[in-house]
Coordinates of C-alpha atoms in Angstrom, one line a residue:
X1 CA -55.9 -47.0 -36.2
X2 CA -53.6 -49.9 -37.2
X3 CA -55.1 -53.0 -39.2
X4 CA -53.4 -56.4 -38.4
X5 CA -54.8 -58.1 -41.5
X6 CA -52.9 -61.5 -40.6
X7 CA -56.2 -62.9 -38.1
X8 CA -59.7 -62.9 -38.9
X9 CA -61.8 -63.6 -41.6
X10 CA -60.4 -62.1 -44.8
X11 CA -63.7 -60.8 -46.4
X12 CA -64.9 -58.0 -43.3
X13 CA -60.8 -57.4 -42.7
X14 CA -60.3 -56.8 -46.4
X15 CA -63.6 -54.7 -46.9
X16 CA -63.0 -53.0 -44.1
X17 CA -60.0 -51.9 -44.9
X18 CA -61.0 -51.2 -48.7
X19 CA -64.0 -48.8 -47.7
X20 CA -61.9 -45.8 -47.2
X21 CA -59.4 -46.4 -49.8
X22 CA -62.3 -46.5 -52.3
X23 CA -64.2 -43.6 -50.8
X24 CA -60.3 -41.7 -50.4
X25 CA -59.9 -42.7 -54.5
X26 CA -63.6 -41.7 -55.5
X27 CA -62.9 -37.6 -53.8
X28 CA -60.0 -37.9 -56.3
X29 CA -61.6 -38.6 -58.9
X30 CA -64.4 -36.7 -58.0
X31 CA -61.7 -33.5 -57.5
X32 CA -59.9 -34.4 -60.9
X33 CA -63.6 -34.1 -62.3
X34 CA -64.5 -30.8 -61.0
X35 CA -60.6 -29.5 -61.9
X36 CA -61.8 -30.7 -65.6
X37 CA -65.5 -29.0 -65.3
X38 CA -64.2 -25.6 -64.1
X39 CA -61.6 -25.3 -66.8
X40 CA -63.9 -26.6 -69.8
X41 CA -66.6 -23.8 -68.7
X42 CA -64.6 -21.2 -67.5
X43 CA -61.7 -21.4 -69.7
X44 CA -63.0 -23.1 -72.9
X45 CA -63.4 -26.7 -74.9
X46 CA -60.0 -26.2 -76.2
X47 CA -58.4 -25.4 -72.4
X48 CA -60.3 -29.1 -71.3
X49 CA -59.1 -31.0 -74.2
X50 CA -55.5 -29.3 -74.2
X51 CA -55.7 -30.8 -69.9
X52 CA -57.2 -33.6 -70.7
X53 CA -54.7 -34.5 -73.4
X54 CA -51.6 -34.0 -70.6
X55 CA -53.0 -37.2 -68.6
X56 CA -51.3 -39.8 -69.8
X57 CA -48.1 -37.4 -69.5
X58 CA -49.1 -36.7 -66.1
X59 CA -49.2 -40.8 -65.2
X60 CA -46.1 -41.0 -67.1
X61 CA -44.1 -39.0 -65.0
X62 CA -46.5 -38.9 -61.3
X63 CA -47.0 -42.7 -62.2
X64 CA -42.9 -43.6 -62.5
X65 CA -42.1 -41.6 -59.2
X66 CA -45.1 -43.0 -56.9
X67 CA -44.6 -46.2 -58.4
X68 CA -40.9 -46.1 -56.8
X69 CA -41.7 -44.0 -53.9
X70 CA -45.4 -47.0 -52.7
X71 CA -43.3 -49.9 -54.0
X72 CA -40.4 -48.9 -51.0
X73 CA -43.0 -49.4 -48.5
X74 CA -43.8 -53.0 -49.4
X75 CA -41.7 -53.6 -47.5
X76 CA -42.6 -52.0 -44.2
X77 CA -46.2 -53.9 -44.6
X78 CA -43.7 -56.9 -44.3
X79 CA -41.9 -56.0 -41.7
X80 CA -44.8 -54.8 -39.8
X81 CA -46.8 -58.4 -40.7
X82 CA -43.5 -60.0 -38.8
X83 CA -43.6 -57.7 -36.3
X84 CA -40.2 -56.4 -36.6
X85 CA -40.6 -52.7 -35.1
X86 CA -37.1 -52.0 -35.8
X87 CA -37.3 -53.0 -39.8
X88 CA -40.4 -50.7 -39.9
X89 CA -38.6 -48.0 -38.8
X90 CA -35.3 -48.7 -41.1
X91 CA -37.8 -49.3 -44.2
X92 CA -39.4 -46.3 -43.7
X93 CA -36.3 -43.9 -43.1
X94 CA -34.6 -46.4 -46.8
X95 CA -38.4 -44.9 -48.1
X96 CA -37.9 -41.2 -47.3
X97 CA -34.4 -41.1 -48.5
X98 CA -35.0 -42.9 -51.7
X99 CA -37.5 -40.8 -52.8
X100 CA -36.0 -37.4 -52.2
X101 CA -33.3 -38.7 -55.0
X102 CA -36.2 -40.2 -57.4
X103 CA -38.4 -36.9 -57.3
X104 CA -35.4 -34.4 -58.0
X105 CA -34.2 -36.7 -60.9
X106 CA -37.8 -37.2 -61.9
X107 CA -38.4 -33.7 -62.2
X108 CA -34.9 -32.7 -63.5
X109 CA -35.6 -34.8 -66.6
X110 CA -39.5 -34.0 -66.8
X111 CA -38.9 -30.0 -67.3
X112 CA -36.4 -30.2 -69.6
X113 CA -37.9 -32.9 -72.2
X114 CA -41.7 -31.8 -71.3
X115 CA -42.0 -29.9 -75.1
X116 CA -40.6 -32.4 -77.1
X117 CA -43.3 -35.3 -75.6
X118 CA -45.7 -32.8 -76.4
X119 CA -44.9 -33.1 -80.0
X120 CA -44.1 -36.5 -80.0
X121 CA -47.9 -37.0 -79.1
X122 CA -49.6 -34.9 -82.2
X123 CA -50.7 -31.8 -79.9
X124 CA -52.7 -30.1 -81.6
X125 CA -51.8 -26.4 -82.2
X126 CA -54.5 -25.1 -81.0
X127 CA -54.4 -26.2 -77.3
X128 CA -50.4 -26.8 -77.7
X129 CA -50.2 -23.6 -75.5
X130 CA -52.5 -24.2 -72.8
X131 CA -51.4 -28.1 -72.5
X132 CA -47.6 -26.6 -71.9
X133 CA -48.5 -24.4 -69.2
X134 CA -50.6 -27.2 -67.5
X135 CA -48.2 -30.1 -67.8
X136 CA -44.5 -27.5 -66.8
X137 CA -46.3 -26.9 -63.6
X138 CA -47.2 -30.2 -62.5
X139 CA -44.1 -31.6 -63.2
X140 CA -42.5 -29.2 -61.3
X141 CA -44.5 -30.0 -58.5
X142 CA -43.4 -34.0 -58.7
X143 CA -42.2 -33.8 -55.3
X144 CA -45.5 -32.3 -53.4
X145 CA -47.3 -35.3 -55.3
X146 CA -44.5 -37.9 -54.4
X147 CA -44.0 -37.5 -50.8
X148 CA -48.1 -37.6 -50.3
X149 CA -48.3 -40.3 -52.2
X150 CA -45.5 -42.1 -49.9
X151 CA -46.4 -41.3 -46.5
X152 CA -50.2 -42.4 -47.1
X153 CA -48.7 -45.7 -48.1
X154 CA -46.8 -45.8 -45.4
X155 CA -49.6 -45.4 -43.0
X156 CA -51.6 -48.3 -45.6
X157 CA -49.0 -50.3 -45.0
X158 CA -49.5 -50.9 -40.9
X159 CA -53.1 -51.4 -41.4
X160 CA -54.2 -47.4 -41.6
X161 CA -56.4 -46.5 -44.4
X162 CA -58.8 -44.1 -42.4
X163 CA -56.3 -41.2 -42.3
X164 CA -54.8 -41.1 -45.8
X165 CA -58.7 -41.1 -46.5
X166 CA -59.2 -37.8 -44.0
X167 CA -56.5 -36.2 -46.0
X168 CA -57.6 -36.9 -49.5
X169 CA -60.8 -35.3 -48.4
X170 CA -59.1 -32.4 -47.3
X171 CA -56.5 -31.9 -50.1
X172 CA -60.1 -32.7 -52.8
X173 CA -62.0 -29.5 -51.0
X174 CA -58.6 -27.5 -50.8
X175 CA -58.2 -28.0 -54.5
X176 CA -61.5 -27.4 -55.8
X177 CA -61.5 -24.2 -53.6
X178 CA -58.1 -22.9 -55.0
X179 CA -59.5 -23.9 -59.0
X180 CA -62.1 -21.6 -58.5
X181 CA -59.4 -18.9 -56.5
X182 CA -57.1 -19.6 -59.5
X183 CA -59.2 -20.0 -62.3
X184 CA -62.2 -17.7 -61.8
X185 CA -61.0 -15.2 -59.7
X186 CA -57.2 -14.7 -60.4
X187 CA -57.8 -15.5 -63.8
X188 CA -54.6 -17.4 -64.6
X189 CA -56.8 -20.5 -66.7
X190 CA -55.2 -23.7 -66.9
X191 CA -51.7 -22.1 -64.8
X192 CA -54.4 -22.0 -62.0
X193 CA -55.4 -25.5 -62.0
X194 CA -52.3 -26.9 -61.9
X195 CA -50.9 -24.8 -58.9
X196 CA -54.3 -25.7 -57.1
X197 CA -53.2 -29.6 -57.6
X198 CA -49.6 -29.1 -56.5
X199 CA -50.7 -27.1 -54.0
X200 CA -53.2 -29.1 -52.3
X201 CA -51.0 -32.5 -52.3
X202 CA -48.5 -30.6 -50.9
X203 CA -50.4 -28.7 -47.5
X204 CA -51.5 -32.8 -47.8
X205 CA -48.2 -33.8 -47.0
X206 CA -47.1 -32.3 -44.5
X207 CA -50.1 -32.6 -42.5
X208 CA -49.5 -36.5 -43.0
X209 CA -46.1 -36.0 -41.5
X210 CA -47.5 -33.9 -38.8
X211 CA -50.1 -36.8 -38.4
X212 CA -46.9 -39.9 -38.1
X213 CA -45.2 -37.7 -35.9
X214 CA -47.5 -37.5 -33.4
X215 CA -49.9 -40.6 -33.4
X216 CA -48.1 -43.0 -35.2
X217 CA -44.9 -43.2 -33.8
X218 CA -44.0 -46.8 -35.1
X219 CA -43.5 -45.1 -38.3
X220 CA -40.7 -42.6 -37.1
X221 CA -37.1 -43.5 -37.2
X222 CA -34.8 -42.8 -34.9
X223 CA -32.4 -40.1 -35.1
X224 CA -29.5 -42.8 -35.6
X225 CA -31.5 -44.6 -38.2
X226 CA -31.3 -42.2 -41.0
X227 CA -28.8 -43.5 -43.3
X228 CA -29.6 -45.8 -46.6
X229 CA -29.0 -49.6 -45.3
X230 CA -27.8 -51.3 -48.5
X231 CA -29.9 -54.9 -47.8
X232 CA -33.0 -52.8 -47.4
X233 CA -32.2 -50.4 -51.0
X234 CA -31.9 -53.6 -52.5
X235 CA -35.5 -55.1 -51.5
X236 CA -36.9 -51.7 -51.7
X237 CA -35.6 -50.9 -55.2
X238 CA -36.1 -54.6 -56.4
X239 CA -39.9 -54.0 -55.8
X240 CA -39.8 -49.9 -56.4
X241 CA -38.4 -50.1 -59.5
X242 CA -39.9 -52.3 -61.5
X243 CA -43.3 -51.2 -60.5
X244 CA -42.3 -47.6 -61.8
X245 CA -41.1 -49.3 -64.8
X246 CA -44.7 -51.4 -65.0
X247 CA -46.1 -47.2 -64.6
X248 CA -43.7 -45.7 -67.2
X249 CA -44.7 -48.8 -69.7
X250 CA -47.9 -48.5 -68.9
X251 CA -48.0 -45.0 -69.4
X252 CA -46.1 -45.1 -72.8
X253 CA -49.0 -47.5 -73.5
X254 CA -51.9 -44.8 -73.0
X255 CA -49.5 -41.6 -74.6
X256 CA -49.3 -43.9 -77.8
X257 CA -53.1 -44.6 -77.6
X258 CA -53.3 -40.2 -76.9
X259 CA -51.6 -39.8 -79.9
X260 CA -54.0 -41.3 -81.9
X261 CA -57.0 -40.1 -80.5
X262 CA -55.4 -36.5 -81.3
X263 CA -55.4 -37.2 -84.8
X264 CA -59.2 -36.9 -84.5
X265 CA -59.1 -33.0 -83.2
X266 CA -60.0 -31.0 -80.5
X267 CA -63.6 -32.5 -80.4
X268 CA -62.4 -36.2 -80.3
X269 CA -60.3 -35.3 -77.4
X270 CA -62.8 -33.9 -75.6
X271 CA -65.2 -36.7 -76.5
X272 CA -62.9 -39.3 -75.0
X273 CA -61.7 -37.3 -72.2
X274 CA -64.8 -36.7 -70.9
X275 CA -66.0 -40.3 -71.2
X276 CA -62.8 -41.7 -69.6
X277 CA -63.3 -39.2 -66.5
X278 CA -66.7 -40.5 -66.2
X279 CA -65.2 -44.2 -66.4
X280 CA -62.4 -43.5 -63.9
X281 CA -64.4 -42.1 -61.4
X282 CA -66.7 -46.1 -61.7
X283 CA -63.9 -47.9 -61.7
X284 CA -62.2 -46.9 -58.7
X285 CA -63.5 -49.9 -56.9
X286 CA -60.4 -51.4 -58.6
X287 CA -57.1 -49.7 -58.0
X288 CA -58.8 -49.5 -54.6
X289 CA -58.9 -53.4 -54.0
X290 CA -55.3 -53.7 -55.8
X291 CA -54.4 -51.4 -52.4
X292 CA -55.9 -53.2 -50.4
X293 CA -54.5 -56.5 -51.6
X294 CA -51.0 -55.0 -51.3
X295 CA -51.4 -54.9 -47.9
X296 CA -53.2 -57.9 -47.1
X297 CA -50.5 -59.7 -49.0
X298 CA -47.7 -57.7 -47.4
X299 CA -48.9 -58.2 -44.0
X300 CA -49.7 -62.0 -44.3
X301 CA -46.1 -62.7 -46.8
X302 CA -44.6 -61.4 -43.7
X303 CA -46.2 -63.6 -41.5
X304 CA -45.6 -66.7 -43.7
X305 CA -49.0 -67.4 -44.7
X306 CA -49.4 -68.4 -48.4
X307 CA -52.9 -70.2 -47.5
X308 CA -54.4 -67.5 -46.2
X309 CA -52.8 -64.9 -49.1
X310 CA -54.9 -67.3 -51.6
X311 CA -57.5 -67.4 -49.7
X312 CA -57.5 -63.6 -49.8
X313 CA -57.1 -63.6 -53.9
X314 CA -61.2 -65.2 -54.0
X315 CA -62.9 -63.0 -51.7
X316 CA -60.8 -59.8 -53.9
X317 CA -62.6 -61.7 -57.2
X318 CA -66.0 -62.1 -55.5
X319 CA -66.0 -58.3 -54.7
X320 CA -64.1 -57.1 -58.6
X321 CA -67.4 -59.0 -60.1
X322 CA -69.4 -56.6 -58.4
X323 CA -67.5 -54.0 -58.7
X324 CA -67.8 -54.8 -62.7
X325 CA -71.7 -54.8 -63.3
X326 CA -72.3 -52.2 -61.2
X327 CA -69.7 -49.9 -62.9
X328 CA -71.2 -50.7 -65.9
X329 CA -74.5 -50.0 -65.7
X330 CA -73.7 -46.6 -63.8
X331 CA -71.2 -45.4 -66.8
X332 CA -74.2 -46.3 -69.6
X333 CA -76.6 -44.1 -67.1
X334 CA -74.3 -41.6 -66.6
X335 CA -72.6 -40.8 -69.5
X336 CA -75.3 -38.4 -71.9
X337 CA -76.1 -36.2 -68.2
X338 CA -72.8 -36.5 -67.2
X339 CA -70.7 -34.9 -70.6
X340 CA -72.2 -31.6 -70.4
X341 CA -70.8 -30.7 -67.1
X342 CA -67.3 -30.6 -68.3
X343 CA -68.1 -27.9 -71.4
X344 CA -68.9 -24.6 -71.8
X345 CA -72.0 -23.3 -72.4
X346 CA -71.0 -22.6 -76.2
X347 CA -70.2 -25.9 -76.7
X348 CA -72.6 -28.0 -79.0
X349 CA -72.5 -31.6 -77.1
X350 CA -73.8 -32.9 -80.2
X351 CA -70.3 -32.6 -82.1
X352 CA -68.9 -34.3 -79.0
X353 CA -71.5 -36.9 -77.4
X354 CA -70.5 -39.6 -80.8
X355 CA -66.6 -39.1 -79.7
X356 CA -67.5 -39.6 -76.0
X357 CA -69.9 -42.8 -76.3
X358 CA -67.1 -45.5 -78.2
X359 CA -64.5 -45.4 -75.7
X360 CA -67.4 -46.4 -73.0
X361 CA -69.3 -49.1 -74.9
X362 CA -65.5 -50.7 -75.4
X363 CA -64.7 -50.4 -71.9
X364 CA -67.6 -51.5 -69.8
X365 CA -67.4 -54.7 -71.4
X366 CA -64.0 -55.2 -70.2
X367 CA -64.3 -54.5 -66.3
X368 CA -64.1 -57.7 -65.0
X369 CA -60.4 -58.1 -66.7
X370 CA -59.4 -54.7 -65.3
X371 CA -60.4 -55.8 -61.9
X372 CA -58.5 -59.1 -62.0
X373 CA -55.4 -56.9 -63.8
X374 CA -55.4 -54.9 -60.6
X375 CA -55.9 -57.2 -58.0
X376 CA -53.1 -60.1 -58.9
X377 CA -51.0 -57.6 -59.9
X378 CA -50.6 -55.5 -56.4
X379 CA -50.6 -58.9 -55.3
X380 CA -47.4 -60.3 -56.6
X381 CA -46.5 -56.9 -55.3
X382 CA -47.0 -57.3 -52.2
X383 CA -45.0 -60.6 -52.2
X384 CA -42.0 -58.4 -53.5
X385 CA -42.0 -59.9 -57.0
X386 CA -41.5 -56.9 -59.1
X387 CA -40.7 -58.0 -62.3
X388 CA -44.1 -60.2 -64.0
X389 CA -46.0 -57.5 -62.7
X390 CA -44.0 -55.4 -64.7
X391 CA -44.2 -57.8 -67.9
X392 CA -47.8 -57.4 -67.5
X393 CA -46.9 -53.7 -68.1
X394 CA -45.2 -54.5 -71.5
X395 CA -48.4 -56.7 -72.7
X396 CA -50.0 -53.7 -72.0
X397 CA -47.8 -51.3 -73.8
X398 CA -47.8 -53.9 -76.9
X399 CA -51.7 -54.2 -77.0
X400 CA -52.2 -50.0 -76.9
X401 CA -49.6 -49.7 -79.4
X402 CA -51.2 -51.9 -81.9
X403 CA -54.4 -50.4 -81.4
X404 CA -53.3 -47.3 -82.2
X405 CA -51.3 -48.4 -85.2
X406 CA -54.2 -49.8 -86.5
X407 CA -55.9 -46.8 -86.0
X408 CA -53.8 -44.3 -87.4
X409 CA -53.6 -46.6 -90.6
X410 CA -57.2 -47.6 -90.9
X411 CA -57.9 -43.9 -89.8
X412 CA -60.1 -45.5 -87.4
X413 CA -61.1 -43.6 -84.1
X414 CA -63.2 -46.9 -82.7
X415 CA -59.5 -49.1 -83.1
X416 CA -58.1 -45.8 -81.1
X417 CA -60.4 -46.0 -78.3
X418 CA -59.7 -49.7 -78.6
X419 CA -56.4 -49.3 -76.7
X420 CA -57.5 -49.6 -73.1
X421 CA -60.2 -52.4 -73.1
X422 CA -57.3 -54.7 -75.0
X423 CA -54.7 -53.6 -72.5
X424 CA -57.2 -54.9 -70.2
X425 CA -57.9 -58.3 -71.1
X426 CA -54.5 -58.8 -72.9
X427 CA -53.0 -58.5 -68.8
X428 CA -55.5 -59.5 -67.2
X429 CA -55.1 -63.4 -68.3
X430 CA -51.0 -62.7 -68.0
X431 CA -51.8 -61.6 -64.3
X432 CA -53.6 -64.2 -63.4
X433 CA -51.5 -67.0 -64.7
X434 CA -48.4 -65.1 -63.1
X435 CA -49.9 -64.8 -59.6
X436 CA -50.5 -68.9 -59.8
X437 CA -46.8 -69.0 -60.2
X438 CA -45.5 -66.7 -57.3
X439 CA -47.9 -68.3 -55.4
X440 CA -46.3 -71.8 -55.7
X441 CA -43.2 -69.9 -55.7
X442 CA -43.5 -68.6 -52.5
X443 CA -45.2 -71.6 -50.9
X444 CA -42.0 -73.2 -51.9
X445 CA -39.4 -70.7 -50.4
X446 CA -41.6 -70.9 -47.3
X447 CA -41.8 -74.5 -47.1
X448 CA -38.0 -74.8 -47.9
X449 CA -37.3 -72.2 -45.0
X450 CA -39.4 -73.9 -42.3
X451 CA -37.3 -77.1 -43.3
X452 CA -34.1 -75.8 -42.7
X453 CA -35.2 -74.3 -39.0

């Protein structure tokens, strides 16, 4: 089930390896969807806005403590590109420990601060109550979503994308079953959805640990290796770290963006909810080739191999340009049929198509950008450079937040809508001049290595 992505032609490696990460990302999307559809039409408009609303909380928080807990196992796809069976192991007992202390801090501070950032972002008071009961509950949950999140990098990162994919599968069809348990049966609205999310990743992860334990053993420490080993905190933490800061920027970035949008009402928000699910679920061609590039990129900066890393970077570009014109023309066919599904049947879509159909004609235009974001970014990643791919996180904090600025002076919901497709662009050229550079850089640390030998 491993994936040595170090031989071979790069193009079948890396597409084989992206297939089940993309169809893994699409079920949760797809799952996220159908949480959003049996809420709006069983609960009510205002119940799908007030959920909707909490997802850039949601990335905040989830975002900062998977960024940590995925960028630790960098560098086990390193380790396992050199073929160092003992620094898999250490890496991934540094991983397990690291994050038990990021998701009880993460969650600590998440509960108590949760109603102020509610304020902060201009809930309205109508759906103030529902978006409180949604958002306490997931945080609280922090650690179910964590430690899946880890161990199906860890198995990513020695080549294994098939089984996080199995398990995605299983936690999507565990958590539509429990929404409609929860929601339509129990009764307990928007508390029900959120339960059936923690819950879900949760019977997830431990069937992933069930899964390491027993088929792939490279990934389990030894008894004597569970203690922190200070050289491999500092790698993991110099790569885990910023990339949750890149998420928490980031974030920050698309609450801003939130707060404007609320300005707008309980029909704006539901408008641009329900056009940004629809745009998620097409554009997760992206954040699955940014995985995938991770690894190749671990695996092959292990091994040494800058030319072959590059050479890696134009097939990802080849397959992002597809990815873009075929998201596109999918979101402007989708988008009238697909907003209904998420709303009651007292809803009148005409109030809330015009909020929905801006934040789509922005965006398509900016997929190819998005793509290249992605893919350079989880590259220098991969290489263990933390820090430009976070700067790339600040660009995109500073382009959101003027954006909304401009829209809450100009009182202009198109400039609100505006935030993401300028995040895009505005990082996606920073990216890609950045990877140029850690590119040389690491060619050069390589080259100076092999001189000294």
């Amino acid at each position: 089930m491993q994936l040595d992505m170090t031989t071979g032609r790069p193009m079948p490696i890396i597409l084989r390896f992206l297939i089940p990460i993309f169809i893994g990302n699409m079920f949760q999307q797809f799952y996220n969807m159908v949480d959003s559809i049996i809420v709006g039409r069983y609960v009510g408009t205002e119940a799908f806005a007030a959920v909707g609303s909490t997802g850039t909380i949601m990335f905040l928080v989830l975002g900062f403590a998977n960024g940590l807990s995925t960028g630790f196992t960098v560098l086990t796809s390193q380790r396992f590109g050199a073929k160092d069976a003992y620094g898999v192991r250490r890496s991934v007992a540094n991983a397990i420990i690291l994050s038990v202390i990021v998701s009880v801090v993460v969650t600590a501070i998440s509960l108590v601060s949760m109603g102020s950032i509610l304020h902060l972002m201009n809930t309205p008071a109508n759906i103030y109550h529902y978006a409180y009961d949604y958002i306490i509950i997931i945080t609280g949950g922090t650690g179910a979503v964590c430690f899946y999140n880890l161990f199906s990098a860890l198995l990513r990162s020695v080549g294994n994308s098939k089984a996080p994919l199995f398990f995605l599968i299983l936690s999507a069809t565990l958590n539509i079953f429990l929404d409609l348990l929860f929601i339509i049966g129990f009764r307990w609205e928007v508390k029900g959805a959120a339960i059936a999310t923690i819950a879900s990743q949760a019977i997830s992860a431990v069937l992933c640990v069930v899964y390491i334990l027993t088929k792939v053993k490279m990934l389990v420490p030894h008894r004597n290796e569970w203690k922190l080993v200070p050289e491999y905190a500092r790698k993991q933490l110099g790569v885990g770290f910023p990339m949750a800061l890149q998420f928490a920027i980031t974030a920050s970035g698309t609450m801003i963006m939130q707060s404007a949008i609320n300005r707008f009402g309980s029909d704006a928000i539901a408008g641009f909810n329900a056009s940004s699910k629809v745009g998620n679920l097409l554009t997760q061609a992206f954040p699955s080739l940014g995985q995938s590039m991770a690894t190749y990129t671990g695996q092959n900066f292990g091994k040494g191999d800058t030319d072959r890393i590059h050479e890696g970077s134009h097939v990802a570009l080849k397959i992002s340009l597809v990815a873009s014109i075929l998201g596109a023309g999918l979101a402007l066919l989708l988008l009238r049929p697909a907003i209904p599904l998420f709303l009651g049947g007292n809803a009148d879509i005409s109030t809330i198509l015009p909020w929905a159909k801006p934040y789509t004609y922005l965006s398509i235009i900016c997929y190819m950008p998005l793509g290249i974001l992605f893919i350079y970014r989880d590259m220098m990643q991969g290489c263990g450079y933390g820090f430009l791919p976070m700067m790339g996180g600040v660009l995109e904090l500073a382009a959101r937040f003027t954006t909304a600025m401009l829209s809450m002076h100009f009182n202009s919901y198109w400039l609100g809508v505006a935030g993401d497709p300028a995040a895009w662009i505005v990082t996606g050229i920073f990216d890609a001049i950045a990877y140029h550079y850690v590119i040389k850089d690491v060619r050069r640390r390589f080259d100076a290595a092999k001189a000294t030998e």
